[in-house]
Coordinates of N, CA and C in Angstrom, one line a residue:
M1 N 73.7 161.7 118.6 CA 74.1 161.4 117.3 C 74.7 160.1 117.2
E2 N 74.3 159.3 116.0 CA 74.8 158.0 115.7 C 76.2 158.1 115.3
D3 N 76.9 157.1 115.6 CA 78.3 156.9 115.1 C 78.3 156.5 113.6
V4 N 78.7 157.3 112.7 CA 78.7 157.0 111.3 C 80.1 157.2 110.7
I5 N 80.4 156.6 109.6 CA 81.7 156.7 108.8 C 81.3 156.9 107.4
T6 N 82.1 157.8 106.7 CA 82.0 157.9 105.3 C 83.1 157.1 104.7
F7 N 82.8 156.1 103.8 CA 83.9 155.3 103.1 C 84.1 156.0 101.8
V8 N 85.4 156.1 101.4 CA 85.8 156.6 100.1 C 86.5 155.4 99.5
Y9 N 85.8 154.8 98.5 CA 86.3 153.6 97.9 C 87.1 154.0 96.6
H10 N 88.3 153.5 96.6 CA 89.1 153.8 95.4 C 89.2 152.4 94.6
H11 N 88.7 152.4 93.3 CA 88.5 151.2 92.6 C 89.0 151.3 91.2
E12 N 89.2 150.2 90.5 CA 89.5 150.1 89.1 C 90.9 150.6 88.8
G13 N 91.7 151.0 89.8 CA 93.0 151.5 89.6 C 94.0 150.4 89.9
T14 N 95.3 150.8 90.0 CA 96.4 149.9 90.3 C 97.3 150.6 91.2
L15 N 97.7 149.9 92.2 CA 98.8 150.4 93.1 C 100.2 150.2 92.4
V16 N 100.8 151.4 92.3 CA 102.1 151.4 91.5 C 103.2 152.1 92.4
T17 N 104.4 151.5 92.4 CA 105.5 152.1 93.1 C 106.3 152.9 92.1
N18 N 106.5 154.2 92.4 CA 107.3 155.0 91.5 C 108.8 154.7 91.8
D19 N 109.7 155.4 90.9 CA 111.1 155.1 91.1 C 111.6 155.7 92.4
D20 N 111.0 156.7 93.0 CA 111.4 157.2 94.2 C 110.8 156.4 95.5
G21 N 110.0 155.3 95.2 CA 109.6 154.5 96.3 C 108.1 154.9 96.7
E22 N 107.6 155.9 96.2 CA 106.2 156.4 96.5 C 105.3 155.5 95.9
V23 N 104.3 155.1 96.6 CA 103.2 154.3 96.1 C 102.0 155.2 95.8
V24 N 101.4 155.0 94.6 CA 100.3 155.8 94.1 C 99.2 154.8 93.5
Y25 N 98.0 155.2 93.6 CA 96.8 154.4 93.0 C 96.6 155.1 91.7
E26 N 96.9 154.5 90.5 CA 96.7 155.1 89.3 C 95.5 154.7 88.5
L27 N 94.9 155.6 87.8 CA 93.9 155.4 86.9 C 92.6 154.8 87.5
G28 N 92.4 155.2 88.7 CA 91.1 154.6 89.4 C 90.0 155.6 89.5
G29 N 88.9 155.0 89.9 CA 87.7 155.9 90.1 C 87.5 155.9 91.6
I30 N 86.6 156.8 92.1 CA 86.3 157.0 93.4 C 84.8 156.9 93.6
T31 N 84.3 156.2 94.6 CA 82.9 156.1 95.0 C 82.8 156.4 96.5
K32 N 82.0 157.3 96.9 CA 81.8 157.6 98.3 C 80.5 157.0 98.8
Q33 N 80.6 156.5 100.0 CA 79.4 155.8 100.7 C 79.3 156.5 102.0
P34 N 78.5 157.6 102.1 CA 78.4 158.4 103.3 C 77.5 157.7 104.4
N35 N 77.8 158.1 105.7 CA 76.9 157.8 106.7 C 76.6 156.3 107.0
E36 N 77.6 155.5 107.0 CA 77.5 154.1 107.3 C 77.6 153.9 108.8
E37 N 76.6 153.3 109.4 CA 76.5 153.2 110.9 C 77.6 152.2 111.3
V38 N 78.4 152.7 112.3 CA 79.5 151.9 112.8 C 79.0 150.6 113.5
D39 N 77.8 150.6 114.2 CA 77.3 149.5 114.8 C 76.9 148.3 113.9
T40 N 76.7 148.7 112.6 CA 76.2 147.6 111.7 C 77.3 147.2 110.7
L41 N 78.4 147.7 110.9 CA 79.5 147.4 109.9 C 79.9 146.0 109.9
D42 N 80.3 145.5 108.8 CA 80.7 144.1 108.7 C 81.9 144.0 107.7
V43 N 83.0 143.3 108.0 CA 84.1 143.2 107.2 C 83.7 142.7 105.8
F44 N 82.8 141.7 105.8 CA 82.5 141.2 104.4 C 81.7 142.2 103.5
A45 N 80.8 143.0 104.2 CA 80.1 144.0 103.4 C 81.0 145.0 102.8
I46 N 82.0 145.4 103.6 CA 83.0 146.4 103.0 C 83.8 145.8 102.0
R47 N 84.3 144.6 102.2 CA 85.2 144.0 101.2 C 84.4 143.6 99.9
N48 N 83.0 143.4 100.1 CA 82.3 143.0 98.9 C 81.5 144.2 98.3
F49 N 81.8 145.4 98.8 CA 81.1 146.5 98.1 C 81.5 146.7 96.7
H50 N 82.6 146.1 96.3 CA 83.0 146.2 94.8 C 81.9 145.6 94.0
K51 N 81.1 144.7 94.4 CA 80.0 144.1 93.6 C 78.9 145.2 93.4
V52 N 78.7 146.0 94.4 CA 77.6 147.0 94.4 C 78.1 148.0 93.3
I53 N 79.3 148.4 93.2 CA 79.7 149.4 92.2 C 80.1 148.7 90.9
G54 N 79.9 147.5 90.7 CA 79.9 146.8 89.3 C 81.2 146.0 89.1
Y55 N 81.9 145.5 90.0 CA 83.1 144.7 89.8 C 82.8 143.3 90.3
Y56 N 83.2 142.3 89.5 CA 82.9 140.9 89.8 C 83.9 140.4 91.0
Q57 N 85.1 140.7 90.8 CA 86.0 140.2 91.9 C 87.2 141.2 92.2
I58 N 87.8 141.0 93.3 CA 89.0 141.8 93.6 C 90.1 140.8 94.1
A59 N 91.3 141.3 94.1 CA 92.4 140.5 94.6 C 92.6 140.8 96.1
E60 N 92.5 142.1 96.4 CA 92.6 142.5 97.8 C 91.9 143.7 98.2
C61 N 91.6 143.9 99.5 CA 90.9 145.1 99.9 C 91.7 145.7 101.1
H62 N 92.2 147.0 101.0 CA 93.0 147.6 101.9 C 92.2 148.8 102.5
W63 N 92.7 149.2 103.7 CA 92.2 150.5 104.2 C 93.5 151.3 104.5
L64 N 93.4 152.6 104.4 CA 94.6 153.4 104.6 C 94.4 154.1 106.0
V65 N 95.5 154.0 106.8 CA 95.7 154.6 108.1 C 95.8 156.1 107.8
P66 N 94.9 156.9 108.3 CA 94.9 158.4 108.0 C 96.2 159.0 108.3
G67 N 96.6 159.9 107.4 CA 97.8 160.7 107.7 C 99.1 160.0 107.2
R68 N 99.0 158.8 106.7 CA 100.2 158.0 106.2 C 100.1 157.9 104.7
P69 N 101.3 157.8 104.1 CA 101.3 157.6 102.6 C 100.9 156.2 102.4
L70 N 100.5 155.9 101.1 CA 100.1 154.5 100.8 C 101.1 153.5 101.1
N71 N 102.5 153.8 100.8 CA 103.5 152.7 101.1 C 103.7 152.4 102.5
Q72 N 103.1 153.2 103.4 CA 103.3 152.9 104.9 C 102.0 152.6 105.6
G73 N 100.9 153.1 105.0 CA 99.6 153.1 105.7 C 98.6 152.1 105.2
L74 N 98.8 151.3 104.1 CA 97.8 150.4 103.6 C 97.8 149.2 104.6
R75 N 96.6 148.8 105.0 CA 96.4 147.6 105.8 C 95.4 146.8 105.2
V76 N 95.5 145.5 105.1 CA 94.6 144.5 104.6 C 93.3 144.5 105.5
L77 N 92.2 144.7 105.0 CA 90.9 144.6 105.7 C 90.4 143.1 105.6
D78 N 90.6 142.3 106.6 CA 90.1 140.9 106.5 C 89.7 140.3 107.8
T79 N 89.8 141.1 108.9 CA 89.4 140.6 110.2 C 88.6 141.6 110.9
D80 N 87.8 141.2 112.0 CA 87.1 142.1 112.8 C 88.0 143.1 113.6
D81 N 89.2 142.6 114.0 CA 90.2 143.4 114.6 C 90.6 144.5 113.7
E82 N 90.8 144.3 112.5 CA 91.2 145.4 111.5 C 90.0 146.4 111.4
L83 N 88.8 145.8 111.3 CA 87.7 146.6 111.2 C 87.5 147.6 112.4
M84 N 87.8 147.1 113.7 CA 87.6 147.9 114.8 C 88.7 149.0 114.8
E85 N 90.0 148.6 114.4 CA 91.0 149.6 114.3 C 90.7 150.7 113.3
M86 N 90.2 150.2 112.2 CA 89.8 151.2 111.1 C 88.8 152.2 111.7
C87 N 87.8 151.7 112.3 CA 86.7 152.6 112.9 C 87.4 153.5 113.9
F88 N 88.3 153.1 114.7 CA 89.0 153.9 115.7 C 89.7 155.1 114.9
F89 N 90.4 154.8 113.9 CA 91.1 155.8 113.1 C 90.1 156.7 112.4
A90 N 89.1 156.2 111.9 CA 88.1 157.0 111.2 C 87.5 158.0 112.1
E91 N 87.3 157.6 113.3 CA 86.7 158.6 114.3 C 87.5 159.8 114.5
R92 N 88.8 159.7 114.5 CA 89.7 160.7 114.6 C 90.1 161.4 113.3
N93 N 89.5 161.0 112.2 CA 89.8 161.5 110.9 C 88.5 162.1 110.3
G94 N 87.7 162.8 111.1 CA 86.5 163.4 110.5 C 85.5 162.4 110.1
R95 N 85.5 161.2 110.7 CA 84.6 160.1 110.4 C 84.7 159.7 108.9
R96 N 85.9 159.7 108.4 CA 86.2 159.3 107.0 C 87.3 158.3 106.9
I97 N 87.2 157.3 106.0 CA 88.3 156.3 105.8 C 88.3 156.0 104.3
H98 N 89.5 155.7 103.8 CA 89.8 155.4 102.4 C 90.0 153.9 102.3
I99 N 89.3 153.3 101.3 CA 89.3 151.9 101.0 C 89.9 151.8 99.6
Y100 N 90.9 150.9 99.5 CA 91.6 150.7 98.2 C 91.4 149.2 97.7
Y101 N 90.8 149.1 96.5 CA 90.7 147.7 95.9 C 91.8 147.4 95.0
E102 N 92.3 146.3 95.1 CA 93.3 145.8 94.1 C 92.5 144.8 93.2
H103 N 92.4 145.0 91.9 CA 91.7 144.1 91.1 C 92.7 143.3 90.4
G104 N 92.7 142.0 90.6 CA 93.7 141.1 90.0 C 93.5 141.1 88.5
V105 N 94.5 140.5 87.8 CA 94.4 140.4 86.4 C 93.7 139.1 86.0
S106 N 92.7 139.2 85.1 CA 92.0 138.0 84.7 C 92.6 137.6 83.3
V107 N 93.2 136.4 83.2 CA 93.8 136.0 82.0 C 93.1 134.6 81.7
L108 N 92.5 134.5 80.5 CA 91.9 133.2 80.1 C 93.0 132.4 79.5
N109 N 92.9 131.1 79.8 CA 93.8 130.1 79.2 C 93.0 129.4 78.2
P110 N 93.1 129.6 76.9 CA 92.1 129.0 76.0 C 92.2 127.5 76.0
V111 N 93.4 126.9 76.3 CA 93.5 125.5 76.3 C 92.7 124.8 77.4
E112 N 92.7 125.5 78.5 CA 92.0 124.9 79.7 C 90.5 125.4 79.7
E113 N 90.2 126.6 79.3 CA 88.9 127.1 79.3 C 88.0 126.5 78.2
C114 N 88.6 126.3 77.0 CA 87.8 125.8 75.9 C 88.5 124.6 75.3
P115 N 88.2 123.4 75.6 CA 88.9 122.2 75.1 C 88.5 122.1 73.7
Q116 N 89.4 121.4 72.9 CA 89.2 121.2 71.6 C 87.9 120.3 71.3
L117 N 87.1 120.8 70.4 CA 85.9 120.1 70.0 C 86.3 118.9 69.2
I118 N 85.6 117.8 69.4 CA 85.8 116.5 68.6 C 84.5 116.3 67.9
E119 N 84.6 116.2 66.6 CA 83.5 116.0 65.7 C 83.2 114.5 65.6
F120 N 81.9 114.1 65.9 CA 81.6 112.6 65.8 C 80.9 112.5 64.4
P121 N 81.2 111.3 63.8 CA 80.5 111.0 62.6 C 79.0 110.7 62.8
P122 N 78.2 110.9 61.8 CA 76.7 110.7 61.9 C 76.5 109.2 62.3
S123 N 75.5 109.0 63.0 CA 75.1 107.7 63.5 C 74.6 106.8 62.4
T124 N 75.0 105.6 62.3 CA 74.5 104.7 61.2 C 73.5 103.7 61.8
V125 N 73.2 103.9 63.1 CA 72.2 102.9 63.8 C 70.9 103.5 63.4
P126 N 69.9 102.8 62.9 CA 68.6 103.2 62.7 C 67.9 103.5 64.0
V127 N 67.2 104.6 64.0 CA 66.4 105.0 65.1 C 64.9 104.6 64.9
Q128 N 64.4 103.9 65.9 CA 63.0 103.4 65.7 C 62.1 104.4 66.5
V129 N 61.2 104.9 65.8 CA 60.3 105.9 66.5 C 58.9 105.1 66.8
E130 N 58.5 105.2 68.0 CA 57.3 104.6 68.4 C 56.1 105.4 67.9
T131 N 55.1 104.6 67.4 CA 53.8 105.2 67.0 C 53.0 105.3 68.2
P132 N 52.4 106.5 68.5 CA 51.5 106.6 69.6 C 50.3 105.9 69.4
I133 N 49.8 105.3 70.5 CA 48.6 104.5 70.5 C 47.4 105.4 70.9
P134 N 46.4 105.4 70.0 CA 45.3 106.3 70.3 C 44.5 105.8 71.5
V135 N 44.1 106.6 72.3 CA 43.3 106.3 73.5 C 42.0 107.0 73.4
T136 N 41.0 106.2 73.6 CA 39.5 106.7 73.6 C 39.0 106.6 75.0
V137 N 38.3 107.6 75.3 CA 37.7 107.8 76.6 C 36.2 107.9 76.5
E138 N 35.4 107.0 77.1 CA 34.0 107.2 77.0 C 33.5 107.9 78.2
V139 N 32.8 108.9 77.9 CA 32.2 109.8 79.0 C 30.7 109.7 79.0
E140 N 30.0 109.5 80.1 CA 28.6 109.5 80.1 C 28.1 110.8 80.7
F141 N 27.1 111.4 80.0 CA 26.6 112.6 80.6 C 25.2 112.3 81.1
E142 N 24.9 112.9 82.2 CA 23.5 112.7 82.7 C 22.6 113.8 82.2
S143 N 21.5 113.4 81.8 CA 20.6 114.4 81.3 C 19.5 114.8 82.3
D144 N 19.1 116.0 82.2 CA 18.1 116.5 83.2 C 16.7 116.0 83.1

């Protein structure tokens, strides 16, 4: 049997710390990606899966150490060492691992993004249009 992992991606939500210190992922969706072969896993493919499910960018990508709460078990997935450790834990967790995306806040700054338009007065310089020169081509046909 091949070594496979099922990824459970948590996306579109926000990591929030409650008053009691518990961290929860609020208002998010879940997408499962079953049977990913361990031998072909790549940190960048996992980190960039958000593009497959329709998100342009993320602020961070975490994986959760199985059996731990979010405030103690979230680890940033950004190196091959983290990927290997994540696979190790997934193997002991029914071949399942949870990935959490943090989507940063996108704020447009209208001053920087759209500079003020400057209207130029109409040109007073006459524009000279060149008249095309007709070209004639003589073609000789051979008759039979």
